[in-house]
Amino acid sequence: MTETVRQPFNADEEQVIARDFAPLSARHAAWLGARGLTDRPWFILGSAPDPHVPDPFPPRTAHVHVKYAGHAARQHGLPSGDLTFLLTKTKPEEIAGLSVDSILRLCKRQSLLTRLRRDLPFLKARECALTDRERDAFIIGTLGTLFGGSGDEIRPSNGVALIAYAIAVGIPQIIVAGISLDSDGYAYDRSARTRRHLAEDRAALAVVAERYPQVTTTEPSLSRITGLPLMASVAAG
C-alpha cells in the first residue's frame, strides 16, 4: 500500500487557517490567566539531550514542558511542569511518575465540553484542548507561515508550536532549552532516533529571532544556528 504524502498548505489555505488567530489567542490567554500562568516568564523545555539549565531562573518562572520533557526536568532536579503540552495519544506510562499540573492537549477536534473548559475561565479547568488546526493558526499568526516546503514536513515541531503559542498569548519572557537542530535522541532515551522537522524548525526559529526579542535560549548551538539570542546569564557565564 502506497503511503499518501501530504502536501504543504498554500498561502491562501494558511490565511484561512489563521483567520481566527486573534480571538483564539484571547481565549487561551484567559484560560492560562485563570491557571496563574500569564504575566510570568516561561521556561520551555524540550527533550533533546543535555539541556542547558538557567542559573538562576527569573523570579516566578513557569516551567513548561513539551510532551515528555518532564522526565528530563526530573533528571536535572527541576520543578514539575506548571504546563505540559501533551497529545491525545499520550499513554499513561509515558508520563508515569511525573507531576503534571495544567495540560494543553493537542487533539483532532473540539467537543462541546472541551470548548466550555477553554471558554469559561472561571471553571479553572486543569486541561485545555488545542486542535491541530488551532496549533497551525498560532504558528501562522505569529510567524506568517507553516514553513512547509522547507524540508520534508508540512509544519515545524510541537516544540516550536509551543513557542509560537507563548508569543501569541503574550508571555513577557520566553526561555527555550532542550530543543536541538544538530543532535538526535532524547534526554530520557539516548537510543539513536532521527529528529524530524529540522529544516522547518530552523526556518521558524530564525523568524522568531528576527521578530520577537522576548524569546531567548540557553542552548549555544541553537543560538548559533537560528540567531536566537542566548539568555543573558548564560552568555555572561
GROMACS .gro file of C-alpha atoms in nm:
model
  237
    1MET     CA    1   0.000   0.000   0.000
    2THR     CA    2   0.145   0.336  -0.102
    3GLU     CA    3   0.164   0.597   0.174
    4THR     CA    4  -0.003   0.927   0.091
    5VAL     CA    5   0.240   1.220   0.113
    6ARG     CA    6   0.078   1.533   0.249
    7GLN     CA    7   0.148   1.848   0.053
    8PRO     CA    8   0.222   2.178   0.229
    9PHE     CA    9  -0.063   2.425   0.261
   10ASN     CA   10  -0.050   2.711   0.013
   11ALA     CA   11  -0.063   3.075   0.120
   12ASP     CA   12  -0.439   3.110   0.074
   13GLU     CA   13  -0.506   2.796   0.278
   14GLU     CA   14  -0.280   2.922   0.555
   15GLN     CA   15  -0.466   3.253   0.573
   16VAL     CA   16  -0.796   3.068   0.612
   17ILE     CA   17  -0.649   2.859   0.894
   18ALA     CA   18  -0.524   3.170   1.075
   19ARG     CA   19  -0.831   3.391   1.034
   20ASP     CA   20  -0.945   3.332   1.395
   21PHE     CA   21  -0.597   3.388   1.537
   22ALA     CA   22  -0.680   3.696   1.748
   23PRO     CA   23  -0.992   3.563   1.927
   24LEU     CA   24  -0.828   3.223   1.964
   25SER     CA   25  -0.527   3.381   2.133
   26ALA     CA   26  -0.755   3.576   2.367
   27ARG     CA   27  -0.946   3.261   2.470
   28HIS     CA   28  -0.627   3.074   2.552
   29ALA     CA   29  -0.480   3.373   2.735
   30ALA     CA   30  -0.792   3.383   2.953
   31TRP     CA   31  -0.765   3.012   3.034
   32LEU     CA   32  -0.395   3.049   3.116
   33GLY     CA   33  -0.468   3.355   3.329
   34ALA     CA   34  -0.721   3.160   3.534
   35ARG     CA   35  -0.449   2.899   3.593
   36GLY     CA   36  -0.198   3.163   3.703
   37LEU     CA   37   0.026   3.116   3.401
   38THR     CA   38   0.031   3.460   3.238
   39ASP     CA   39   0.246   3.761   3.335
   40ARG     CA   40   0.527   3.520   3.424
   41PRO     CA   41   0.842   3.412   3.241
   42TRP     CA   42   0.810   3.073   3.072
   43PHE     CA   43   1.092   2.821   3.065
   44ILE     CA   44   1.000   2.594   2.771
   45LEU     CA   45   1.185   2.264   2.798
   46GLY     CA   46   1.210   2.011   2.516
   47SER     CA   47   1.358   1.663   2.537
   48ALA     CA   48   1.684   1.699   2.344
   49PRO     CA   49   1.983   1.552   2.531
   50ASP     CA   50   2.187   1.758   2.776
   51PRO     CA   51   1.971   2.071   2.806
   52HIS     CA   52   2.138   2.384   2.941
   53VAL     CA   53   1.955   2.495   3.254
   54PRO     CA   54   1.949   2.864   3.362
   55ASP     CA   55   2.110   2.952   3.694
   56PRO     CA   56   1.931   3.135   3.837
   57PHE     CA   57   1.584   3.129   3.687
   58PRO     CA   58   1.395   3.460   3.667
   59PRO     CA   59   1.154   3.511   3.959
   60ARG     CA   60   0.817   3.332   3.926
   61THR     CA   61   0.927   3.130   3.623
   62ALA     CA   62   0.662   2.888   3.496
   63HIS     CA   63   0.808   2.553   3.389
   64VAL     CA   64   0.651   2.448   3.059
   65HIS     CA   65   0.724   2.102   2.919
   66VAL     CA   66   0.698   1.977   2.562
   67LYS     CA   67   0.541   1.629   2.575
   68TYR     CA   68   0.761   1.408   2.795
   69ALA     CA   69   1.027   1.664   2.887
   70GLY     CA   70   0.920   1.631   3.250
   71HIS     CA   71   1.149   1.327   3.263
   72ALA     CA   72   1.443   1.546   3.158
   73ALA     CA   73   1.339   1.808   3.413
   74ARG     CA   74   1.342   1.548   3.688
   75GLN     CA   75   1.688   1.428   3.581
   76HIS     CA   76   1.817   1.782   3.629
   77GLY     CA   77   1.641   1.845   3.961
   78LEU     CA   78   1.397   2.094   3.809
   79PRO     CA   79   1.041   2.155   3.928
   80SER     CA   80   0.750   1.963   3.783
   81GLY     CA   81   0.563   2.117   3.491
   82ASP     CA   82   0.332   2.410   3.554
   83LEU     CA   83   0.205   2.348   3.200
   84THR     CA   84   0.261   2.038   2.989
   85PHE     CA   85   0.187   2.006   2.618
   86LEU     CA   86   0.057   1.654   2.554
   87LEU     CA   87  -0.103   1.463   2.270
   88THR     CA   88  -0.435   1.280   2.262
   89LYS     CA   89  -0.239   0.959   2.204
   90THR     CA   90  -0.016   1.012   2.509
   91LYS     CA   91  -0.014   0.690   2.709
   92PRO     CA   92  -0.021   0.690   3.091
   93GLU     CA   93   0.308   0.501   3.103
   94GLU     CA   94   0.478   0.776   2.901
   95ILE     CA   95   0.420   1.028   3.179
   96ALA     CA   96   0.427   0.782   3.469
   97GLY     CA   97   0.592   0.930   3.775
   98LEU     CA   98   0.554   1.289   3.657
   99SER     CA   99   0.357   1.551   3.845
  100VAL     CA  100   0.155   1.730   3.576
  101ASP     CA  101  -0.039   2.044   3.674
  102SER     CA  102  -0.206   2.221   3.381
  103ILE     CA  103  -0.230   2.041   3.045
  104LEU     CA  104  -0.253   2.179   2.693
  105ARG     CA  105  -0.377   1.879   2.494
  106LEU     CA  106  -0.337   1.853   2.115
  107CYS     CA  107  -0.641   1.686   1.958
  108LYS     CA  108  -0.816   1.644   1.625
  109ARG     CA  109  -1.130   1.842   1.713
  110GLN     CA  110  -1.305   2.022   1.997
  111SER     CA  111  -1.613   1.882   2.172
  112LEU     CA  112  -1.872   2.098   2.344
  113LEU     CA  113  -1.718   2.002   2.679
  114THR     CA  114  -1.364   2.096   2.580
  115ARG     CA  115  -1.486   2.428   2.437
  116LEU     CA  116  -1.660   2.510   2.764
  117ARG     CA  117  -1.349   2.425   2.962
  118ARG     CA  118  -1.149   2.666   2.748
  119ASP     CA  119  -1.404   2.943   2.702
  120LEU     CA  120  -1.528   2.969   3.063
  121PRO     CA  121  -1.210   3.060   3.253
  122PHE     CA  122  -1.390   3.081   3.587
  123LEU     CA  123  -1.412   2.700   3.574
  124LYS     CA  124  -1.031   2.695   3.610
  125ALA     CA  125  -1.022   2.373   3.410
  126ARG     CA  126  -0.698   2.181   3.451
  127GLU     CA  127  -0.690   2.078   3.086
  128CYS     CA  128  -0.738   2.281   2.768
  129ALA     CA  129  -0.776   2.129   2.422
  130LEU     CA  130  -0.587   2.264   2.122
  131THR     CA  131  -0.685   2.126   1.782
  132ASP     CA  132  -0.434   2.056   1.508
  133ARG     CA  133  -0.582   2.343   1.307
  134GLU     CA  134  -0.559   2.581   1.604
  135ARG     CA  135  -0.195   2.485   1.659
  136ASP     CA  136  -0.131   2.575   1.295
  137ALA     CA  137  -0.318   2.905   1.344
  138PHE     CA  138  -0.083   3.000   1.627
  139ILE     CA  139   0.222   2.930   1.410
  140ILE     CA  140   0.088   3.120   1.108
  141GLY     CA  141  -0.045   3.407   1.321
  142THR     CA  142   0.291   3.470   1.487
  143LEU     CA  143   0.541   3.362   1.220
  144GLY     CA  144   0.349   3.418   0.897
  145THR     CA  145   0.358   3.065   0.755
  146LEU     CA  146   0.391   2.696   0.844
  147PHE     CA  147   0.724   2.674   0.655
  148GLY     CA  148   0.601   2.378   0.450
  149GLY     CA  149   0.845   2.306   0.170
  150SER     CA  150   1.147   2.397   0.382
  151GLY     CA  151   1.208   2.025   0.432
  152ASP     CA  152   1.013   1.700   0.435
  153GLU     CA  153   0.744   1.807   0.686
  154ILE     CA  154   0.447   2.041   0.642
  155ARG     CA  155   0.497   2.233   0.968
  156PRO     CA  156   0.753   2.286   1.248
  157SER     CA  157   0.775   2.060   1.553
  158ASN     CA  158   0.545   2.084   1.852
  159GLY     CA  159   0.826   2.250   2.046
  160VAL     CA  160   0.825   2.539   1.800
  161ALA     CA  161   0.444   2.539   1.804
  162LEU     CA  162   0.457   2.588   2.181
  163ILE     CA  163   0.695   2.883   2.141
  164ALA     CA  164   0.452   3.038   1.890
  165TYR     CA  165   0.168   2.974   2.136
  166ALA     CA  166   0.357   3.151   2.415
  167ILE     CA  167   0.422   3.450   2.190
  168ALA     CA  168   0.057   3.464   2.084
  169VAL     CA  169  -0.083   3.467   2.438
  170GLY     CA  170   0.152   3.746   2.544
  171ILE     CA  171   0.408   3.574   2.767
  172PRO     CA  172   0.659   3.850   2.851
  173GLN     CA  173   0.977   3.639   2.864
  174ILE     CA  174   1.026   3.302   2.694
  175ILE     CA  175   1.337   3.092   2.762
  176VAL     CA  176   1.394   2.789   2.539
  177ALA     CA  177   1.601   2.484   2.633
  178GLY     CA  178   1.619   2.121   2.530
  179ILE     CA  179   1.547   2.192   2.163
  180SER     CA  180   1.821   2.088   1.922
  181LEU     CA  181   1.879   2.107   1.549
  182ASP     CA  182   2.204   1.912   1.550
  183SER     CA  183   2.156   1.611   1.778
  184ASP     CA  184   1.931   1.306   1.783
  185GLY     CA  185   1.788   1.108   2.071
  186TYR     CA  186   1.613   1.228   2.384
  187ALA     CA  187   1.730   1.322   2.732
  188TYR     CA  188   1.536   1.032   2.879
  189ASP     CA  189   1.613   0.788   2.594
  190ARG     CA  190   1.962   0.801   2.440
  191SER     CA  191   1.886   0.544   2.170
  192ALA     CA  192   1.953   0.694   1.829
  193ARG     CA  193   1.637   0.838   1.674
  194THR     CA  194   1.643   1.070   1.378
  195ARG     CA  195   1.495   1.408   1.464
  196ARG     CA  196   1.223   1.536   1.233
  197HIS     CA  197   1.123   1.893   1.140
  198LEU     CA  198   1.485   2.015   1.132
  199ALA     CA  199   1.452   2.241   0.826
  200GLU     CA  200   1.110   2.371   0.935
  201ASP     CA  201   1.230   2.442   1.289
  202ARG     CA  202   1.542   2.618   1.165
  203ALA     CA  203   1.338   2.845   0.938
  204ALA     CA  204   1.072   2.912   1.200
  205LEU     CA  205   1.317   2.991   1.480
  206ALA     CA  206   1.509   3.228   1.254
  207VAL     CA  207   1.184   3.426   1.217
  208VAL     CA  208   1.131   3.413   1.594
  209ALA     CA  209   1.483   3.552   1.642
  210GLU     CA  210   1.413   3.834   1.397
  211ARG     CA  211   1.070   3.936   1.531
  212TYR     CA  212   1.047   3.852   1.900
  213PRO     CA  213   1.326   3.970   2.131
  214GLN     CA  214   1.141   3.830   2.434
  215VAL     CA  215   1.245   3.482   2.319
  216THR     CA  216   1.593   3.366   2.422
  217THR     CA  217   1.763   3.030   2.453
  218THR     CA  218   2.008   2.867   2.690
  219GLU     CA  219   2.140   2.644   2.411
  220PRO     CA  220   2.458   2.782   2.246
  221SER     CA  221   2.419   2.558   1.942
  222LEU     CA  222   2.056   2.658   1.886
  223SER     CA  223   2.155   3.023   1.917
  224ARG     CA  224   2.433   2.982   1.663
  225ILE     CA  225   2.213   2.803   1.409
  226THR     CA  226   1.900   3.018   1.434
  227GLY     CA  227   2.011   3.357   1.564
  228LEU     CA  228   1.806   3.328   1.884
  229PRO     CA  229   1.988   3.535   2.147
  230LEU     CA  230   2.148   3.350   2.435
  231MET     CA  231   1.987   3.417   2.769
  232ALA     CA  232   2.192   3.690   2.936
  233SER     CA  233   2.306   3.482   3.236
  234VAL     CA  234   2.420   3.203   3.002
  235ALA     CA  235   2.605   3.442   2.770
  236ALA     CA  236   2.776   3.605   3.068
  237GLY     CA  237   2.883   3.267   3.202
   0.00000   0.00000   0.00000
